[in-house]
PDB file of C-alpha atoms in Angstrom:
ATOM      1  CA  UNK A  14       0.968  -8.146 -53.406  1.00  0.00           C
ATOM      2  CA  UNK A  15       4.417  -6.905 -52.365  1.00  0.00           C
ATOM      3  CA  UNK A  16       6.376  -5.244 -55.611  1.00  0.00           C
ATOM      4  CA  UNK A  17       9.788  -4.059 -55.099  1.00  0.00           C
ATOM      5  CA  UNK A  18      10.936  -1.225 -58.224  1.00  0.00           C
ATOM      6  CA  UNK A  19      14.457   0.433 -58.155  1.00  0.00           C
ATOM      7  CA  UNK A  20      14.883   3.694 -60.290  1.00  0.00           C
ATOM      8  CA  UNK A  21      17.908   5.604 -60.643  1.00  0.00           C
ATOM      9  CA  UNK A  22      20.312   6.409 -63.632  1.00  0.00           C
ATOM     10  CA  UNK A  23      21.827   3.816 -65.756  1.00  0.00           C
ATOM     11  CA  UNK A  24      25.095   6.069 -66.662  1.00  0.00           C
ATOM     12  CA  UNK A  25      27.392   7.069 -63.986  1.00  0.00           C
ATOM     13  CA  UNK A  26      30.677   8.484 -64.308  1.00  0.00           C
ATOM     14  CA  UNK A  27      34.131   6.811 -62.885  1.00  0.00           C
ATOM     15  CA  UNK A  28      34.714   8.441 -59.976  1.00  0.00           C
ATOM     16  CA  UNK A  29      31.495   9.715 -59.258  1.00  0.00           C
ATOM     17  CA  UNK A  30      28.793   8.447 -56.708  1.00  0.00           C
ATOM     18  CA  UNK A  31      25.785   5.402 -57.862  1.00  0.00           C
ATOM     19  CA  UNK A  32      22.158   6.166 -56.141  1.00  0.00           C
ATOM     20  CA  UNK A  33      20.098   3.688 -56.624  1.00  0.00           C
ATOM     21  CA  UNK A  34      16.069   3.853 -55.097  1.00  0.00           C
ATOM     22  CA  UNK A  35      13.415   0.842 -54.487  1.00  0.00           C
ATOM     23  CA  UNK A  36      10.071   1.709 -53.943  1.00  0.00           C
ATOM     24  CA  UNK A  37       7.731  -0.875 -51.716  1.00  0.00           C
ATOM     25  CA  UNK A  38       4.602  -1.439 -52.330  1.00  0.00           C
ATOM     26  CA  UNK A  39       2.027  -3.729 -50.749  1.00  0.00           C
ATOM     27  CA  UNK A  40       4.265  -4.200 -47.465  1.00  0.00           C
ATOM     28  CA  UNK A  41       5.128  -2.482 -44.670  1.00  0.00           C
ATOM     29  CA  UNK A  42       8.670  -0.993 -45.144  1.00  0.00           C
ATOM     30  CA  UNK A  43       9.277  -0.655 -41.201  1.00  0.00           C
ATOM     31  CA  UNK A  44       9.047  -4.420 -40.372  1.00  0.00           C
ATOM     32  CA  UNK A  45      11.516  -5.735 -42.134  1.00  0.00           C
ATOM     33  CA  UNK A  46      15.575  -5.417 -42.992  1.00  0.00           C
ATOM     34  CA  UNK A  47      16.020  -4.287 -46.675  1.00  0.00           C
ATOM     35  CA  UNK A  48      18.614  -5.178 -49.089  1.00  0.00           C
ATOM     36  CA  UNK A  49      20.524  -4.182 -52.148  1.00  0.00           C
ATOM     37  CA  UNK A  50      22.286  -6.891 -54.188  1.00  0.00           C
ATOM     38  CA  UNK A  51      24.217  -6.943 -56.980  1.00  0.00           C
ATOM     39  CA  UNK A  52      25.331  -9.192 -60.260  1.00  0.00           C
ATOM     40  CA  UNK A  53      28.043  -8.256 -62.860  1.00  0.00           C
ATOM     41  CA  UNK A  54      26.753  -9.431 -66.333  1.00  0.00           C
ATOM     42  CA  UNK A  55      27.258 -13.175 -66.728  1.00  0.00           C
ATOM     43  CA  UNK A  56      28.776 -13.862 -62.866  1.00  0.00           C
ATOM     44  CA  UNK A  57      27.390 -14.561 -59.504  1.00  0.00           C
ATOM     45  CA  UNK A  58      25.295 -12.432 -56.974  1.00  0.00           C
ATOM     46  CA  UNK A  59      26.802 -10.026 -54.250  1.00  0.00           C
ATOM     47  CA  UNK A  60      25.199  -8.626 -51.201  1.00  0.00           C
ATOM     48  CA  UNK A  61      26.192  -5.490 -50.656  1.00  0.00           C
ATOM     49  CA  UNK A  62      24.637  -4.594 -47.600  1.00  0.00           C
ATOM     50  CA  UNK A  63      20.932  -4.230 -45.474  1.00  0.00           C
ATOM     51  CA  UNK A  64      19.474  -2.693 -43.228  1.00  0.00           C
ATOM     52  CA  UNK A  65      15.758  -1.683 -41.132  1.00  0.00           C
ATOM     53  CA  UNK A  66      13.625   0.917 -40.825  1.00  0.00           C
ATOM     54  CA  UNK A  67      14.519   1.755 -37.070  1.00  0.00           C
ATOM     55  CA  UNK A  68      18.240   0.633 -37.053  1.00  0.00           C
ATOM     56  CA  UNK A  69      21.760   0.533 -38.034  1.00  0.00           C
ATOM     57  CA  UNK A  70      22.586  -0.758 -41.204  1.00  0.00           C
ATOM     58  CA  UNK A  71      24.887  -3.448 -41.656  1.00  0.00           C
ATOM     59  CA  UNK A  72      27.680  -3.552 -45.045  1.00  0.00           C
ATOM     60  CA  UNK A  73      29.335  -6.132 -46.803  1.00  0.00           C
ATOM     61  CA  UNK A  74      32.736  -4.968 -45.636  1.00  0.00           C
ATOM     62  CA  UNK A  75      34.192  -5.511 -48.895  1.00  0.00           C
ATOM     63  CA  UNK A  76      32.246  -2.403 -50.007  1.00  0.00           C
ATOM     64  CA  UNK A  77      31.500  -0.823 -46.756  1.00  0.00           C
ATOM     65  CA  UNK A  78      33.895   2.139 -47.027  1.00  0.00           C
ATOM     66  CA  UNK A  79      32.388   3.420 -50.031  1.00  0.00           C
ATOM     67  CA  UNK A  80      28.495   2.484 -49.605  1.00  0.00           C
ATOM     68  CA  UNK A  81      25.844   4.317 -47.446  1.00  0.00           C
ATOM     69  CA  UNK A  82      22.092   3.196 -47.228  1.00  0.00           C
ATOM     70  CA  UNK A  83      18.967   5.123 -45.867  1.00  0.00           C
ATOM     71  CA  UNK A  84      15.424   4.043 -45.451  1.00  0.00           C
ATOM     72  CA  UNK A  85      12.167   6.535 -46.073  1.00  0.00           C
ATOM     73  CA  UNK A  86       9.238   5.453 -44.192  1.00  0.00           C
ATOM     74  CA  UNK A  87       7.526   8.540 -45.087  1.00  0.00           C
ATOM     75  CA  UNK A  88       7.608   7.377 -48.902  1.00  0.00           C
ATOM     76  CA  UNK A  89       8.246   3.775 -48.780  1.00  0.00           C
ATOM     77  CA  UNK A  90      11.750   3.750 -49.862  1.00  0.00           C
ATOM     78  CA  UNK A  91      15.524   2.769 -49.285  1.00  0.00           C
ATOM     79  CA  UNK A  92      18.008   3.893 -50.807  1.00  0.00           C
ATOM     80  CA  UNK A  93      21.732   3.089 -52.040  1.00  0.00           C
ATOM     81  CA  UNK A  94      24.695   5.107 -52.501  1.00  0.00           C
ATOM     82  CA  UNK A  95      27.937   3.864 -53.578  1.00  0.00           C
ATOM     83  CA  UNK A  96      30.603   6.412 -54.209  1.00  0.00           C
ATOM     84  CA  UNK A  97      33.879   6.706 -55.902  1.00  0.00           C
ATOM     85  CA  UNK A  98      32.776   4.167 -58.852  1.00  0.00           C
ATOM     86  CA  UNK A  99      34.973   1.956 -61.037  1.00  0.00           C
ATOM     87  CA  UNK A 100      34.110   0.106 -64.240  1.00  0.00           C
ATOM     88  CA  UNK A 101      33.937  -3.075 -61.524  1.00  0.00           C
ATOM     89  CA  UNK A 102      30.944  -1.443 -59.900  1.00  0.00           C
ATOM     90  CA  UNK A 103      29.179  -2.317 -63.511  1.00  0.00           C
ATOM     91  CA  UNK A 104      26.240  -4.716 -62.523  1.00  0.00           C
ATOM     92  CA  UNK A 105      22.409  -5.170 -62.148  1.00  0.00           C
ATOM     93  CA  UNK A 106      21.623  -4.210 -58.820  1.00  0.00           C
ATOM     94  CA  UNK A 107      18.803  -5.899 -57.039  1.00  0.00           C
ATOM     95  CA  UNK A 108      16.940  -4.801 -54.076  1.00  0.00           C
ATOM     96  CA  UNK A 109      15.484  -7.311 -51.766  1.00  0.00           C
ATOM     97  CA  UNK A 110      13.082  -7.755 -48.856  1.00  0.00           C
ATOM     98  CA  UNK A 111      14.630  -9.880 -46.383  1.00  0.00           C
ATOM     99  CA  UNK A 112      12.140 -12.080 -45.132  1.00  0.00           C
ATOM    100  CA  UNK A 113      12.707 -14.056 -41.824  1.00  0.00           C
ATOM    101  CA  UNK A 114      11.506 -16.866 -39.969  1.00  0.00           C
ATOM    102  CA  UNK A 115      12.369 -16.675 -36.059  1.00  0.00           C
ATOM    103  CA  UNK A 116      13.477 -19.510 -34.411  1.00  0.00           C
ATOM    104  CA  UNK A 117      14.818 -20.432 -31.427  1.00  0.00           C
ATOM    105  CA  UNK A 118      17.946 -19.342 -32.073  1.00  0.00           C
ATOM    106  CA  UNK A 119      17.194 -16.060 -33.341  1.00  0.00           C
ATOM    107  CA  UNK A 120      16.022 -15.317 -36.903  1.00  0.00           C
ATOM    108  CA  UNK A 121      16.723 -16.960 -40.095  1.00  0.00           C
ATOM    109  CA  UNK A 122      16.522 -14.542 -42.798  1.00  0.00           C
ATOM    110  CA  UNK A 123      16.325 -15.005 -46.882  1.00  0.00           C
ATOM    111  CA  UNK A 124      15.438 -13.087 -49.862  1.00  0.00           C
ATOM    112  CA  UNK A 125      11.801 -13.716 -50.264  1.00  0.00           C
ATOM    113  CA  UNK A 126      10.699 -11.007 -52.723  1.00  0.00           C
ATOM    114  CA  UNK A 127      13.316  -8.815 -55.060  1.00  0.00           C
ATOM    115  CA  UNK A 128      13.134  -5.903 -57.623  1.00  0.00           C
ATOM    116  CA  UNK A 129      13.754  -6.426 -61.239  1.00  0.00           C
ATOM    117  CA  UNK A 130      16.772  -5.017 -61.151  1.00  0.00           C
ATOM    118  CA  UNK A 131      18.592  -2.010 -62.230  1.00  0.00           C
ATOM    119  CA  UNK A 132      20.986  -1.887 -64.592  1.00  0.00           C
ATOM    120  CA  UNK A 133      24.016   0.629 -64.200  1.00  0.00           C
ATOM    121  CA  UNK A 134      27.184   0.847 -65.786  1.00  0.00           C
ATOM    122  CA  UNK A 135      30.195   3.008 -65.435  1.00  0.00           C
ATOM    123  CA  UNK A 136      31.567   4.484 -68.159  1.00  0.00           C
ATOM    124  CA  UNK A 137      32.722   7.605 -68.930  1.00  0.00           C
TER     125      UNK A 137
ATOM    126  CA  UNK B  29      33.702 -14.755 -45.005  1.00  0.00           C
ATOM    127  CA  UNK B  30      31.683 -18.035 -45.161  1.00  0.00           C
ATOM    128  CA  UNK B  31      32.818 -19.359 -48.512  1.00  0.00           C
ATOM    129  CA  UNK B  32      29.747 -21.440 -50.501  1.00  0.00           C
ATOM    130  CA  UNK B  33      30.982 -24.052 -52.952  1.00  0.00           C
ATOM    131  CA  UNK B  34      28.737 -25.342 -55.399  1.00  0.00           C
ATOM    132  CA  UNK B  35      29.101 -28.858 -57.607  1.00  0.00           C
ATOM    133  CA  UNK B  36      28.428 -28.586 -60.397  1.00  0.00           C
ATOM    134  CA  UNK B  37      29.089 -25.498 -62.210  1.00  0.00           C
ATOM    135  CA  UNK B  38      26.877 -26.581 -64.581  1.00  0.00           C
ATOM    136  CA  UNK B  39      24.827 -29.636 -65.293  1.00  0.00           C
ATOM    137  CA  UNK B  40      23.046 -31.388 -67.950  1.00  0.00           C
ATOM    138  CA  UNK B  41      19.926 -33.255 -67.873  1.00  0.00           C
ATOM    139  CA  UNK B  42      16.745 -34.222 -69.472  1.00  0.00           C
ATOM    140  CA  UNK B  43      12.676 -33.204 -69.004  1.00  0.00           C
ATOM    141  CA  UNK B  44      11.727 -35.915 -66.326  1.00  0.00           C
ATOM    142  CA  UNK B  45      14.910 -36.543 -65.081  1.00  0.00           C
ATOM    143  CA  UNK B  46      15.644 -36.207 -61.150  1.00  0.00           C
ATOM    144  CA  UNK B  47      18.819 -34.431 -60.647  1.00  0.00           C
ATOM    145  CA  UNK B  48      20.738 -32.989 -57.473  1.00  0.00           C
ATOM    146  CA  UNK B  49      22.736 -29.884 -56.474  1.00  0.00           C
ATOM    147  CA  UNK B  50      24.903 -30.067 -53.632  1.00  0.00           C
ATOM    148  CA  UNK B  51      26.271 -26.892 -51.835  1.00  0.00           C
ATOM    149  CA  UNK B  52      29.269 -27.080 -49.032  1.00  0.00           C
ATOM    150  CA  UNK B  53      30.051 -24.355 -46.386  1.00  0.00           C
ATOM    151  CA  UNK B  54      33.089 -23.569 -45.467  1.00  0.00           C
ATOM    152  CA  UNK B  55      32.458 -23.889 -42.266  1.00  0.00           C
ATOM    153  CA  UNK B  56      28.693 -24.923 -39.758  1.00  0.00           C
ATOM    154  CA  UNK B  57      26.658 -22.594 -40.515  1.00  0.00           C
ATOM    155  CA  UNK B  58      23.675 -24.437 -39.086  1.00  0.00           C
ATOM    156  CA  UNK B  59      20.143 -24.807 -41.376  1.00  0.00           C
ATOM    157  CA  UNK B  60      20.553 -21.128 -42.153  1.00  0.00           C
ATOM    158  CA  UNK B  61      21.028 -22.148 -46.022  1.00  0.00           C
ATOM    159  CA  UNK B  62      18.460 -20.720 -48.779  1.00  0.00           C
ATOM    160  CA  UNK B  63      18.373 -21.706 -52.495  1.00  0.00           C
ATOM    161  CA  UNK B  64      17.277 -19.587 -55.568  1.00  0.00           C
ATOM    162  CA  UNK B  65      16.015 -20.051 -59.118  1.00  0.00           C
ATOM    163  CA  UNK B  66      17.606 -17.584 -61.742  1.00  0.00           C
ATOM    164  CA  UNK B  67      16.394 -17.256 -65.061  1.00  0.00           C
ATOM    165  CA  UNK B  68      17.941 -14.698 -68.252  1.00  0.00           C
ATOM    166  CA  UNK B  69      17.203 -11.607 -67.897  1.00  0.00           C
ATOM    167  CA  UNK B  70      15.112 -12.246 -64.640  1.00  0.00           C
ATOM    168  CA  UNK B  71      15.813 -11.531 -60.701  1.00  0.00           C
ATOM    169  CA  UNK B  72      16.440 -14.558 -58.615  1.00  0.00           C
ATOM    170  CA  UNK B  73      13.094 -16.561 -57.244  1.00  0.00           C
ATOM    171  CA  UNK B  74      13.521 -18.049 -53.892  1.00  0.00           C
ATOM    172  CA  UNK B  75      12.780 -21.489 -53.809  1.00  0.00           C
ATOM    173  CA  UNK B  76      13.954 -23.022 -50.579  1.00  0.00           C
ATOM    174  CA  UNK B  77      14.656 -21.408 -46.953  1.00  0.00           C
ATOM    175  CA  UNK B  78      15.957 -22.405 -43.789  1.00  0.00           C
ATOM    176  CA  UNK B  79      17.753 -25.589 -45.890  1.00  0.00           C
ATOM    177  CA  UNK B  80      14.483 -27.590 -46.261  1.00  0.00           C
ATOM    178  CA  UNK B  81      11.369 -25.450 -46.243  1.00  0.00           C
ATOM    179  CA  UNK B  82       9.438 -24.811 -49.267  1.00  0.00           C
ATOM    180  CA  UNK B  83       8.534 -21.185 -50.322  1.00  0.00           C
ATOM    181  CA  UNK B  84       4.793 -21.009 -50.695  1.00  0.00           C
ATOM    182  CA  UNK B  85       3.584 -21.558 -55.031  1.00  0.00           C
ATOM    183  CA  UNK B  86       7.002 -23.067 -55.488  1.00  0.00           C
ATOM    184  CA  UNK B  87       6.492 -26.852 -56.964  1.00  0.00           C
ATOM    185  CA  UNK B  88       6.544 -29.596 -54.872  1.00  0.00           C
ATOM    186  CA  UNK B  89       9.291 -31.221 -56.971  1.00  0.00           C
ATOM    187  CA  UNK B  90      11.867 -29.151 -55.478  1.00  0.00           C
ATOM    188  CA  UNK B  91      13.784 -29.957 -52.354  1.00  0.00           C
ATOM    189  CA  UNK B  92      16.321 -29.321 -49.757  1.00  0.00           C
ATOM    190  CA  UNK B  93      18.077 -30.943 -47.394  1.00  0.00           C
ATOM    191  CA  UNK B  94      21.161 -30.623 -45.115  1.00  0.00           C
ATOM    192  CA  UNK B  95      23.009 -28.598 -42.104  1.00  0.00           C
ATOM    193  CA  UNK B  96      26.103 -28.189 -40.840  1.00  0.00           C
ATOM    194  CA  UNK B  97      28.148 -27.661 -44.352  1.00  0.00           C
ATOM    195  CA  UNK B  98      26.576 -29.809 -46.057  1.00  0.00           C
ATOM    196  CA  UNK B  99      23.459 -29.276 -48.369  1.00  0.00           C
ATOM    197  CA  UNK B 100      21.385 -30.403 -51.721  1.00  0.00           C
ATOM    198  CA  UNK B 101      18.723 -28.955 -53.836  1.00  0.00           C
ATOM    199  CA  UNK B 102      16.921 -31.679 -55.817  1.00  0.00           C
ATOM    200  CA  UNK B 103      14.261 -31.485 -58.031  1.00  0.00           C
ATOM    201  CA  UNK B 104      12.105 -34.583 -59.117  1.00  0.00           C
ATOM    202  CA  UNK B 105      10.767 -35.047 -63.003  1.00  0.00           C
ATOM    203  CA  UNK B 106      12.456 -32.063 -64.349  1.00  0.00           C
ATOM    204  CA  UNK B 107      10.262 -29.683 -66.109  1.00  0.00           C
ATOM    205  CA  UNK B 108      10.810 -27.464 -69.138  1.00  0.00           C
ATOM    206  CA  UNK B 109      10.663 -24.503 -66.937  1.00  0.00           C
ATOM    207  CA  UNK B 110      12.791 -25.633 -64.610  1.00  0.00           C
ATOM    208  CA  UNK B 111      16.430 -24.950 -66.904  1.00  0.00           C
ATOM    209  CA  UNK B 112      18.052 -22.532 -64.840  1.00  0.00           C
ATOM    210  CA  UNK B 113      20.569 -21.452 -62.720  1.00  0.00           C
ATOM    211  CA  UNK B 114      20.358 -21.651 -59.301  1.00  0.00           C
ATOM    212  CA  UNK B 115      22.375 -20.435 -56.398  1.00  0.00           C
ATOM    213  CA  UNK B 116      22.307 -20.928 -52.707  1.00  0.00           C
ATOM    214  CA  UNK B 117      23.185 -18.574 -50.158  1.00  0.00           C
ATOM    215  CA  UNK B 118      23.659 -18.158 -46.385  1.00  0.00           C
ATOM    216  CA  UNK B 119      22.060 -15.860 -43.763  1.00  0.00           C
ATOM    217  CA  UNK B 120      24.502 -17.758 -40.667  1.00  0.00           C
ATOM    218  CA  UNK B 121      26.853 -14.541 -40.466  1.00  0.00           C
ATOM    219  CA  UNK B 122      27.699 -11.271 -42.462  1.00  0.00           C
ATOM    220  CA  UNK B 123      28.354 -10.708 -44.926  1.00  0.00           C
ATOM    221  CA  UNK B 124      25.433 -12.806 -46.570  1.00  0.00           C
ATOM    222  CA  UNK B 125      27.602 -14.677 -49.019  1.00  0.00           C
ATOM    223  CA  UNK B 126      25.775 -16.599 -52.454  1.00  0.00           C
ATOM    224  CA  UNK B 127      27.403 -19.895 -54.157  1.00  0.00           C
ATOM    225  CA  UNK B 128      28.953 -19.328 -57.248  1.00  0.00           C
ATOM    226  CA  UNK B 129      25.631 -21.321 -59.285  1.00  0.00           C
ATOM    227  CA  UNK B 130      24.698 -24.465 -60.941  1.00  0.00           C
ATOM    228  CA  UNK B 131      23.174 -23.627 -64.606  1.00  0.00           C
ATOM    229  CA  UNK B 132      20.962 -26.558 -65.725  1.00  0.00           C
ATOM    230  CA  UNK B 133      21.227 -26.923 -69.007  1.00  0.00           C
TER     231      UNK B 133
END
């Protein structure tokens, strides 16, 4: 069955840069967009960005300045990086297949399968 | 931005009641409306996509309807399982923007 696992450090330093990594497992990484999400404890979700195998990616542009994301086909993975970190970057962060269902009108996409989540906060 | 209002923050009901979430655009963004289950400590669980169509082992006592702006999540004969906060979200235009939730209490 598809399983989506982030990894990366829990502890990053103001200032410094966030990498985050989901593996994929049990789907094929190149067929579908990818994204990273995030929740501050106790408030609401934020999409930070996604983006597929083959293209461009595409940023929320309230973070876009300071996020880049990649995508390994070679080892099943995307990645995040978010650089020049405050204490408001403090959050779970979620990656998420985005599933789709085409219509018509183009395709309508949701998050049908997500990591656990990965806790980071900044602190110094 | 497409702003996502949800009523009400936070609601409180009974096992086997029938109770209703509504979420309003802030402007058309057509059927492209999805709804999530979040539980403590847990990643969101997509319930509904596309407004009205059911993910697949997700109850049959959960529903959605709506387009345009307007939309609802109900969910018949409440189960214990079901308190929860739950959040929809729209895929119409990026940035991909979530409600603020609804926590069933």
């Amino acid at each position: 069955q598809v399983q989506l696992q982030e990894s990366g450090p829990g502890l990053v330093k103001p200032s410094e840069t966030l990498s985050l990594t989901c593996s994929v497992f049990g789907t094929s990484i190149s067929a579908y967009y990818w994204s990273w999400i995030r929740q501050p404890a106790g408030k609401g979700l934020e999409w930070i960005g996604h983006m597929y195998a083959t293209g461009g990616p595409t940023y929320n542009p309230s973070l876009k300045s300071r996020v880049t994301m990649s995508v390994d086909t070679t080892k099943s993975q995307f990645s995040l990086k978010l650089t020049s970190v405050t204490a408001a970057d403090t959050a779970v962060y979620y990656c998420a297949r985005d599933g789709v269902r085409k219509q018509r009108s183009g395709g309508a996409y949701f998050f049908d399968y997500w990591g656990q989540g990965a806790l980071v906060a900044v602190s110094s | 931005d497409i702003q996502l209002t949800q009523s009400p923050s936070s609601l409180s009901a009974s096992v086997g009641d029938r109770v209703t979430i509504t979420c309003r655009a802030s402007q058309s963004i057509g059927t492209y409306l999805n709804w999530y289950q979040q539980k403590a400590g847990q990643a969101p669980k997509l319930l509904i996509y596309v407004a009205s169509s059911l993910q697949s082992g997700v109850p049959s006592r959960f529903t959605g309807s709506g387009s345009g702006t307007d939309f609802t999540l109900s969910i018949n004969s409440l189960q214990p399982e079901d308190f929860a906060t739950y959040y929809c979200q729209q895929s119409s235009s990026s940035p991909y923007t979530f409600g603020q939730g609804t926590t069933l209490e």
